[in-house]
mmCIF file of C-alpha atoms (C1' of nucleotides) in Angstrom:
data_model
loop_
_atom_site.group_PDB
_atom_site.id
_atom_site.type_symbol
_atom_site.label_atom_id
_atom_site.label_comp_id
_atom_site.label_asym_id
_atom_site.label_seq_id
_atom_site.Cartn_x
_atom_site.Cartn_y
_atom_site.Cartn_z
ATOM 1 C CA MET A 1 -7.460 20.217 12.835
ATOM 2 C CA GLU A 2 -10.221 22.117 14.641
ATOM 3 C CA ASN A 3 -12.435 20.473 17.211
ATOM 4 C CA GLN A 4 -12.227 16.728 17.130
ATOM 5 C CA ARG A 5 -15.254 14.571 17.727
ATOM 6 C CA ASN A 6 -14.873 11.235 19.358
ATOM 7 C CA THR A 7 -16.802 8.909 17.092
ATOM 8 C CA LYS A 8 -16.886 5.168 17.538
ATOM 9 C CA GLN A 9 -15.200 4.717 14.134
ATOM 10 C CA LYS A 10 -12.299 6.855 15.290
ATOM 11 C CA LYS A 11 -11.972 4.889 18.544
ATOM 12 C CA PHE A 12 -11.974 1.548 16.760
ATOM 13 C CA ILE A 13 -9.391 2.627 14.204
ATOM 14 C CA LEU A 14 -7.098 3.967 16.899
ATOM 15 C CA SER A 15 -7.439 0.874 19.066
ATOM 16 C CA ILE A 16 -6.618 -1.411 16.129
ATOM 17 C CA LEU A 17 -3.526 0.657 15.442
ATOM 18 C CA LYS A 18 -2.552 0.514 19.098
ATOM 19 C CA GLU A 19 -2.884 -3.265 19.221
ATOM 20 C CA ALA A 20 -0.792 -3.755 16.088
ATOM 21 C CA ASP A 21 2.845 -4.575 16.725
ATOM 22 C CA ARG A 22 3.822 -3.839 13.145
ATOM 23 C CA PRO A 23 2.777 -1.424 10.374
ATOM 24 C CA ILE A 24 -0.645 -2.332 8.952
ATOM 25 C CA SER A 25 -2.530 -1.201 5.853
ATOM 26 C CA ALA A 26 -5.899 0.516 5.512
ATOM 27 C CA ASN A 27 -7.281 -2.739 4.149
ATOM 28 C CA GLU A 28 -6.060 -4.670 7.182
ATOM 29 C CA ILE A 29 -7.757 -2.150 9.445
ATOM 30 C CA TYR A 30 -10.922 -2.468 7.384
ATOM 31 C CA ALA A 31 -10.866 -6.271 7.645
ATOM 32 C CA LYS A 32 -10.501 -6.090 11.427
ATOM 33 C CA ILE A 33 -13.172 -3.469 11.936
ATOM 34 C CA ILE A 34 -16.071 -4.793 9.829
ATOM 35 C CA THR A 35 -16.979 -7.450 12.392
ATOM 36 C CA ASP A 36 -17.783 -4.685 14.878
ATOM 37 C CA LEU A 37 -18.852 -1.942 12.467
ATOM 38 C CA PRO A 38 -20.235 -3.723 9.389
ATOM 39 C CA LYS A 39 -21.267 -0.505 7.644
ATOM 40 C CA ILE A 40 -18.008 1.397 7.943
ATOM 41 C CA ALA A 41 -16.691 2.853 4.681
ATOM 42 C CA LYS A 42 -13.081 2.641 3.636
ATOM 43 C CA SER A 43 -13.117 6.383 3.068
ATOM 44 C CA THR A 44 -13.777 6.809 6.783
ATOM 45 C CA ILE A 45 -10.640 4.817 7.508
ATOM 46 C CA TYR A 46 -8.566 6.865 5.080
ATOM 47 C CA ARG A 47 -9.878 10.142 6.453
ATOM 48 C CA ASN A 48 -9.094 9.113 10.003
ATOM 49 C CA LEU A 49 -5.635 7.910 9.026
ATOM 50 C CA ASP A 50 -4.989 11.286 7.396
ATOM 51 C CA ALA A 51 -6.082 13.056 10.546
ATOM 52 C CA LEU A 52 -3.866 10.844 12.718
ATOM 53 C CA LEU A 53 -0.920 11.540 10.411
ATOM 54 C CA LYS A 54 -1.481 15.296 10.648
ATOM 55 C CA GLN A 55 -1.697 15.041 14.422
ATOM 56 C CA ASP A 56 1.617 13.150 14.425
ATOM 57 C CA ILE A 57 0.021 10.171 16.145
ATOM 58 C CA ILE A 58 0.994 7.666 13.488
ATOM 59 C CA ASP A 59 3.741 7.167 10.880
ATOM 60 C CA LYS A 60 3.398 6.116 7.267
ATOM 61 C CA TYR A 61 5.490 3.503 5.408
ATOM 62 C CA ASN A 62 5.759 2.562 1.733
ATOM 63 C CA PHE A 63 7.058 -0.986 1.721
ATOM 64 C CA ASN A 64 5.693 -1.868 -1.717
ATOM 65 C CA ASP A 65 4.115 -0.315 -4.810
ATOM 66 C CA ASN A 66 0.491 -0.543 -3.925
ATOM 67 C CA GLU A 67 -0.363 -0.326 -0.240
ATOM 68 C CA THR A 68 0.598 2.227 2.391
ATOM 69 C CA PHE A 69 1.237 1.003 5.944
ATOM 70 C CA TYR A 70 0.587 2.829 9.204
ATOM 71 C CA LEU A 71 2.043 2.475 12.684
ATOM 72 C CA ILE A 72 1.428 4.261 15.972
ATOM 73 C CA LYS A 73 4.373 6.431 16.961
ATOM 74 C CA PRO A 74 6.072 5.125 20.101
ATOM 75 C CA ASP A 75 5.567 6.997 23.397
ATOM 76 C CA ASN A 76 9.088 8.281 23.513
ATOM 77 C CA ASP A 77 10.648 10.287 20.711
ATOM 78 C CA GLU A 78 12.277 7.268 19.155
ATOM 79 C CA HIS A 79 11.386 6.124 15.705
ATOM 80 C CA ARG A 80 11.580 2.607 14.366
ATOM 81 C CA HIS A 81 12.977 0.969 11.289
ATOM 82 C CA PHE A 82 12.146 -2.418 9.908
ATOM 83 C CA ILE A 83 13.483 -5.644 8.580
ATOM 84 C CA ILE A 84 11.018 -7.443 6.331
ATOM 85 C CA CYS A 85 11.230 -11.163 5.611
ATOM 86 C CA ASP A 86 10.430 -11.636 1.923
ATOM 87 C CA ASP A 87 9.267 -15.197 2.611
ATOM 88 C CA CYS A 88 6.883 -14.976 5.578
ATOM 89 C CA LYS A 89 6.341 -11.188 5.221
ATOM 90 C CA LYS A 90 6.889 -10.682 8.948
ATOM 91 C CA VAL A 91 8.184 -7.302 10.000
ATOM 92 C CA PHE A 92 10.961 -7.137 12.604
ATOM 93 C CA ASP A 93 12.502 -4.160 14.313
ATOM 94 C CA LEU A 94 15.849 -2.839 13.294
ATOM 95 C CA PRO A 95 17.690 -2.602 16.622
ATOM 96 C CA SER A 96 19.081 0.894 16.139
ATOM 97 C CA CYS A 97 19.208 3.781 13.743
ATOM 98 C CA PRO A 98 22.567 4.327 12.106
ATOM 99 C CA LEU A 99 21.620 7.564 10.411
ATOM 100 C CA HIS A 100 22.187 10.169 13.080
ATOM 101 C CA GLU A 101 25.800 10.921 12.223
ATOM 102 C CA ILE A 102 25.155 11.193 8.533
ATOM 103 C CA GLU A 103 22.165 13.457 9.028
ATOM 104 C CA SER A 104 24.181 16.296 10.457
ATOM 105 C CA SER A 105 26.442 16.376 7.410
ATOM 106 C CA ILE A 106 23.412 16.464 5.123
ATOM 107 C CA GLU A 107 21.856 19.301 7.074
ATOM 108 C CA GLU A 108 25.100 21.263 6.908
ATOM 109 C CA GLU A 109 24.617 21.355 3.150
ATOM 110 C CA GLY A 110 21.232 23.033 3.474
ATOM 111 C CA PHE A 111 18.855 20.114 3.161
ATOM 112 C CA ILE A 112 16.136 20.207 5.825
ATOM 113 C CA ILE A 113 15.396 16.649 6.952
ATOM 114 C CA LYS A 114 11.785 15.918 7.831
ATOM 115 C CA GLU A 115 12.010 12.179 8.184
ATOM 116 C CA HIS A 116 13.997 9.175 7.160
ATOM 117 C CA GLN A 117 13.251 5.568 6.576
ATOM 118 C CA ILE A 118 15.415 2.473 6.583
ATOM 119 C CA GLN A 119 14.255 -0.828 5.241
ATOM 120 C CA ILE A 120 16.069 -4.128 5.045
ATOM 121 C CA ASN A 121 14.703 -7.072 3.097
ATOM 122 C CA GLY A 122 15.835 -10.648 3.265
ATOM 123 C CA THR A 123 15.042 -13.981 4.885
ATOM 124 C CA CYS A 124 14.511 -14.382 8.617
ATOM 125 C CA LYS A 125 16.105 -17.079 10.768
ATOM 126 C CA ASP A 126 12.997 -19.281 10.891
ATOM 127 C CA CYS A 127 12.407 -19.151 7.148
ATOM 128 C CA ALA A 128 16.065 -19.812 6.441
ATOM 129 C CA GLN A 129 15.844 -22.945 8.594
ATOM 130 C CA SER A 130 12.668 -24.295 7.012
ATOM 131 C CA LEU A 131 14.025 -23.568 3.541
ATOM 132 C CA LYS A 132 17.103 -25.572 4.481
ATOM 133 C CA LYS A 133 14.939 -28.513 5.598
ATOM 134 C CA GLN A 134 12.933 -28.448 2.384
ATOM 135 C CA GLY A 135 15.817 -28.543 0.101
ATOM 136 C CA MET B 1 13.051 -15.036 -20.085
ATOM 137 C CA GLU B 2 12.820 -16.817 -23.455
ATOM 138 C CA ASN B 3 13.957 -15.216 -26.673
ATOM 139 C CA GLN B 4 14.125 -11.460 -26.475
ATOM 140 C CA ARG B 5 13.279 -9.291 -29.434
ATOM 141 C CA ASN B 6 14.995 -5.996 -29.871
ATOM 142 C CA THR B 7 12.152 -3.615 -30.594
ATOM 143 C CA LYS B 8 12.556 0.119 -30.926
ATOM 144 C CA GLN B 9 10.296 0.640 -27.884
ATOM 145 C CA LYS B 10 12.616 -1.505 -25.792
ATOM 146 C CA LYS B 11 15.702 0.377 -27.019
ATOM 147 C CA PHE B 12 14.167 3.779 -26.270
ATOM 148 C CA ILE B 13 13.063 2.770 -22.771
ATOM 149 C CA LEU B 14 16.481 1.400 -21.947
ATOM 150 C CA SER B 15 18.305 4.446 -23.296
ATOM 151 C CA ILE B 16 16.094 6.793 -21.281
ATOM 152 C CA LEU B 17 16.859 4.776 -18.155
ATOM 153 C CA LYS B 18 20.568 4.858 -18.960
ATOM 154 C CA GLU B 19 20.540 8.620 -19.389
ATOM 155 C CA ALA B 20 18.682 9.213 -16.115
ATOM 156 C CA ASP B 21 20.903 10.122 -13.188
ATOM 157 C CA ARG B 22 18.158 9.417 -10.660
ATOM 158 C CA PRO B 23 15.209 7.019 -10.295
ATOM 159 C CA ILE B 24 12.403 7.919 -12.714
ATOM 160 C CA SER B 25 8.791 6.814 -12.929
ATOM 161 C CA ALA B 26 6.925 5.084 -15.752
ATOM 162 C CA ASN B 27 5.152 8.355 -16.422
ATOM 163 C CA GLU B 28 8.415 10.238 -16.741
ATOM 164 C CA ILE B 29 9.630 7.662 -19.234
ATOM 165 C CA TYR B 30 6.368 8.012 -21.138
ATOM 166 C CA ALA B 31 6.687 11.809 -21.270
ATOM 167 C CA LYS B 32 10.218 11.553 -22.660
ATOM 168 C CA ILE B 33 9.411 8.902 -25.213
ATOM 169 C CA ILE B 34 6.244 10.244 -26.858
ATOM 170 C CA THR B 35 8.150 12.836 -28.890
ATOM 171 C CA ASP B 36 9.954 10.013 -30.690
ATOM 172 C CA LEU B 37 7.270 7.326 -30.497
ATOM 173 C CA PRO B 38 3.948 9.182 -30.357
ATOM 174 C CA LYS B 39 1.870 6.000 -30.397
ATOM 175 C CA ILE B 40 3.600 4.102 -27.595
ATOM 176 C CA ALA B 41 1.266 2.749 -24.923
ATOM 177 C CA LYS B 42 1.980 2.973 -21.211
ATOM 178 C CA SER B 43 1.401 -0.751 -20.957
ATOM 179 C CA THR B 44 4.392 -1.259 -23.244
ATOM 180 C CA ILE B 45 6.505 0.726 -20.809
ATOM 181 C CA TYR B 46 5.264 -1.257 -17.814
ATOM 182 C CA ARG B 47 5.826 -4.581 -19.560
ATOM 183 C CA ASN B 48 9.361 -3.623 -20.512
ATOM 184 C CA LEU B 49 10.111 -2.379 -17.004
ATOM 185 C CA ASP B 50 8.926 -5.718 -15.622
ATOM 186 C CA ALA B 51 11.211 -7.553 -18.008
ATOM 187 C CA LEU B 52 14.177 -5.362 -17.061
ATOM 188 C CA LEU B 53 13.476 -5.996 -13.374
ATOM 189 C CA LYS B 54 13.403 -9.759 -13.911
ATOM 190 C CA GLN B 55 16.673 -9.564 -15.816
ATOM 191 C CA ASP B 56 18.213 -7.623 -12.906
ATOM 192 C CA ILE B 57 19.057 -4.704 -15.165
ATOM 193 C CA ILE B 58 17.144 -2.132 -13.110
ATOM 194 C CA ASP B 59 16.082 -1.568 -9.502
ATOM 195 C CA LYS B 60 12.712 -0.481 -8.172
ATOM 196 C CA TYR B 61 12.016 2.157 -5.503
ATOM 197 C CA ASN B 62 8.890 3.089 -3.574
ATOM 198 C CA PHE B 63 9.402 6.667 -2.493
ATOM 199 C CA ASN B 64 5.735 7.528 -2.124
ATOM 200 C CA ASP B 65 2.273 5.978 -2.114
ATOM 201 C CA ASN B 66 1.405 6.284 -5.755
ATOM 202 C CA GLU B 67 4.316 6.021 -8.182
ATOM 203 C CA THR B 68 7.097 3.455 -8.500
ATOM 204 C CA PHE B 69 10.543 4.635 -9.594
ATOM 205 C CA TYR B 70 13.152 2.778 -11.625
ATOM 206 C CA LEU B 71 16.920 3.090 -11.905
ATOM 207 C CA ILE B 72 19.566 1.252 -13.915
ATOM 208 C CA LYS B 73 21.782 -0.866 -11.654
ATOM 209 C CA PRO B 74 25.295 0.557 -11.511
ATOM 210 C CA ASP B 75 28.104 -1.319 -13.288
ATOM 211 C CA ASN B 76 29.956 -2.116 -10.098
ATOM 212 C CA ASP B 77 28.354 -3.793 -7.116
ATOM 213 C CA GLU B 78 27.668 -0.535 -5.321
ATOM 214 C CA HIS B 79 24.165 0.506 -4.448
ATOM 215 C CA ARG B 80 22.768 3.977 -3.935
ATOM 216 C CA HIS B 81 20.478 5.662 -1.451
ATOM 217 C CA PHE B 82 18.436 8.795 -1.902
ATOM 218 C CA ILE B 83 17.308 12.063 -0.420
ATOM 219 C CA ILE B 84 13.961 13.270 -1.738
ATOM 220 C CA CYS B 85 12.741 16.857 -1.607
ATOM 221 C CA ASP B 86 9.052 16.798 -0.705
ATOM 222 C CA ASP B 87 8.537 20.153 -2.411
ATOM 223 C CA CYS B 88 10.159 19.870 -5.857
ATOM 224 C CA LYS B 89 10.287 16.046 -5.760
ATOM 225 C CA LYS B 90 13.922 16.028 -6.908
ATOM 226 C CA VAL B 91 15.981 13.034 -5.880
ATOM 227 C CA PHE B 92 19.534 13.521 -4.583
ATOM 228 C CA ASP B 93 22.180 10.977 -3.715
ATOM 229 C CA LEU B 94 22.914 10.066 -0.151
ATOM 230 C CA PRO B 95 26.695 10.424 0.022
ATOM 231 C CA SER B 96 27.360 7.133 1.763
ATOM 232 C CA CYS B 97 25.720 4.074 3.193
ATOM 233 C CA PRO B 98 25.770 3.939 6.982
ATOM 234 C CA LEU B 99 24.330 0.461 7.205
ATOM 235 C CA HIS B 100 27.355 -1.741 6.740
ATOM 236 C CA GLU B 101 28.294 -1.955 10.420
ATOM 237 C CA ILE B 102 24.780 -2.690 11.545
ATOM 238 C CA GLU B 103 24.280 -5.336 8.884
ATOM 239 C CA SER B 104 26.894 -7.640 10.287
ATOM 240 C CA SER B 105 25.192 -7.658 13.691
ATOM 241 C CA ILE B 106 21.844 -8.437 12.047
ATOM 242 C CA GLU B 107 23.354 -11.278 10.066
ATOM 243 C CA GLU B 108 24.963 -12.681 13.193
ATOM 244 C CA GLU B 109 21.438 -13.224 14.502
ATOM 245 C CA GLY B 110 20.510 -15.382 11.519
ATOM 246 C CA PHE B 111 18.723 -12.935 9.263
ATOM 247 C CA ILE B 112 19.900 -13.197 5.646
ATOM 248 C CA ILE B 113 19.972 -9.724 4.116
ATOM 249 C CA LYS B 114 19.067 -9.519 0.441
ATOM 250 C CA GLU B 115 18.869 -5.770 0.089
ATOM 251 C CA HIS B 116 18.352 -2.599 2.025
ATOM 252 C CA GLN B 117 16.991 0.797 1.301
ATOM 253 C CA ILE B 118 17.519 4.139 2.971
ATOM 254 C CA GLN B 119 15.363 7.120 2.259
ATOM 255 C CA ILE B 120 15.464 10.629 3.648
ATOM 256 C CA ASN B 121 12.669 13.105 3.005
ATOM 257 C CA GLY B 122 12.680 16.821 3.567
ATOM 258 C CA THR B 123 13.203 20.122 1.783
ATOM 259 C CA CYS B 124 16.198 20.810 -0.429
ATOM 260 C CA LYS B 125 18.346 23.951 -0.272
ATOM 261 C CA ASP B 126 16.726 25.601 -3.309
ATOM 262 C CA CYS B 127 13.179 24.972 -2.120
ATOM 263 C CA ALA B 128 14.017 26.183 1.375
ATOM 264 C CA GLN B 129 15.280 29.451 -0.135
ATOM 265 C CA SER B 130 12.272 30.050 -2.376
ATOM 266 C CA LEU B 131 9.918 29.220 0.465
ATOM 267 C CA LYS B 132 11.724 31.812 2.538
ATOM 268 C CA LYS B 133 11.285 34.423 -0.202
ATOM 269 C CA GLN B 134 7.571 33.716 -0.470
ATOM 270 C CA GLY B 135 7.204 34.449 3.207
ATOM 271 C "C1'" DT C 1 6.108 -17.872 -41.201
ATOM 272 C "C1'" DT C 2 6.198 -17.980 -36.212
ATOM 273 C "C1'" DG C 3 5.797 -16.439 -31.915
ATOM 274 C "C1'" DT C 4 6.933 -12.350 -29.358
ATOM 275 C "C1'" DC C 5 5.680 -7.589 -28.727
ATOM 276 C "C1'" DT C 6 2.755 -3.685 -29.345
ATOM 277 C "C1'" DG C 7 -1.326 -0.415 -29.119
ATOM 278 C "C1'" DC C 8 -5.773 -0.035 -27.593
ATOM 279 C "C1'" DA C 9 -9.367 -0.400 -24.463
ATOM 280 C "C1'" DA C 10 -11.070 -1.960 -20.379
ATOM 281 C "C1'" DA C 11 -10.490 -3.536 -15.905
ATOM 282 C "C1'" DG C 12 -8.244 -3.736 -11.257
ATOM 283 C "C1'" DC C 13 -7.114 -1.726 -7.038
ATOM 284 C "C1'" DG C 14 -5.803 1.580 -3.565
ATOM 285 C "C1'" DT C 15 -7.080 6.080 -2.510
ATOM 286 C "C1'" DT C 16 -9.686 10.547 -2.805
ATOM 287 C "C1'" DT C 17 -13.689 13.461 -3.239
ATOM 288 C "C1'" DG C 18 -18.641 15.326 -3.362
ATOM 289 C "C1'" DC C 19 -22.697 15.189 -1.102
ATOM 290 C "C1'" DA C 20 -26.638 14.438 1.770
ATOM 291 C "C1'" DA C 21 -27.695 12.328 6.033
ATOM 292 C "C1'" DG C 22 -26.051 11.130 10.778
ATOM 293 C "C1'" DC C 23 -24.577 12.166 15.132
ATOM 294 C "C1'" DG C 24 -21.385 14.129 18.951
ATOM 295 C "C1'" DA C 25 -21.001 18.174 21.848
ATOM 296 C "C1'" DT D 1 -28.879 23.163 17.033
ATOM 297 C "C1'" DC D 2 -24.420 23.323 14.665
ATOM 298 C "C1'" DG D 3 -21.058 21.637 11.969
ATOM 299 C "C1'" DC D 4 -17.905 17.886 12.047
ATOM 300 C "C1'" DT D 5 -18.090 13.095 10.528
ATOM 301 C "C1'" DT D 6 -19.937 9.301 8.185
ATOM 302 C "C1'" DG D 7 -21.607 6.087 4.333
ATOM 303 C "C1'" DC D 8 -22.291 5.794 -0.296
ATOM 304 C "C1'" DA D 9 -21.095 6.246 -4.899
ATOM 305 C "C1'" DA D 10 -18.376 8.018 -8.235
ATOM 306 C "C1'" DA D 11 -14.019 9.575 -9.668
ATOM 307 C "C1'" DC D 12 -8.975 9.461 -9.878
ATOM 308 C "C1'" DG D 13 -4.339 7.761 -11.024
ATOM 309 C "C1'" DC D 14 -1.157 4.155 -11.458
ATOM 310 C "C1'" DT D 15 -0.752 -0.359 -13.046
ATOM 311 C "C1'" DT D 16 -2.344 -4.745 -15.148
ATOM 312 C "C1'" DT D 17 -4.648 -7.599 -18.469
ATOM 313 C "C1'" DG D 18 -7.081 -9.441 -22.789
ATOM 314 C "C1'" DC D 19 -6.916 -9.359 -27.431
ATOM 315 C "C1'" DA D 20 -6.125 -8.710 -32.297
ATOM 316 C "C1'" DG D 21 -2.826 -6.823 -35.283
ATOM 317 C "C1'" DA D 22 2.229 -5.635 -36.075
ATOM 318 C "C1'" DC D 23 6.754 -6.865 -36.472
ATOM 319 C "C1'" DA D 24 11.580 -9.000 -35.335
ATOM 320 C "C1'" DA D 25 14.009 -13.133 -36.386
#
DNA sequence: TTGTCTGCAAAGCGTTTGCAAGCGA
DNA sequence: TCGCTTGCAAACGCTTTGCAGACAA
């Protein structure tokens, strides 16, 4: 990663990621940043996201086929998992990670775990209620 | 889904999916099919995969940023989860699903779960050994 | 024959890359 | 000044779409 230079593009991208309370895509970052930096290129965003990934500052999520989502790693060592409402597309936190026990048995068999991801899809409380009202 | 026609393309795609013991991509299906149907178009594969998804015959997985993977739904109601080797890209089965306990507590809070997905990435036994040999 | 399905070509879209100019240290 | 970083444009790879011809029923 060599010597890093603190460009304004880099600062903006990082601050947008820090403000986000859920994983966001490169296109969402782009949409937020163009008001302040109208000439920024998407490639700049992708290159900075790659750098942040390599520096272990952010995590990467594949929720659907086309876009990749990024989220700042929390301060402590904990990782997060998500519940996605298919109706309003909101992303909620999964309260805990049930994988720790199973991981040790997988590693006993020689598989080296680098990361894991849990994703639950469904309908959130609010959407369930408004769907009930509608019909 | 209207009236379905039983074309040879459709039959080949479905039989390849049935033979696969792990999620495979549209490109993998294409590579297997061109020996028998040299003129098949990738769009034909994508259109048939879409139809199979809508008919609930297959499931869809997003393991990485670029390719989508497809797997025949099992006969019984059980679902599967996967371990992916980042080196050789092989997909292994996760022996069990640790989410059942946690799901009930999520549903108690009003979230209606439609599906969940667990994914573990890392390096498999074989790749770990050959990496060791290489130095 | 009829209407679905296919192959082909082009387009769409997220992402990556090459390159010359810009700019932080 | 030095060389990392950026903007621009083009390329890349997966997937989608329009259309005329092919084919199952």
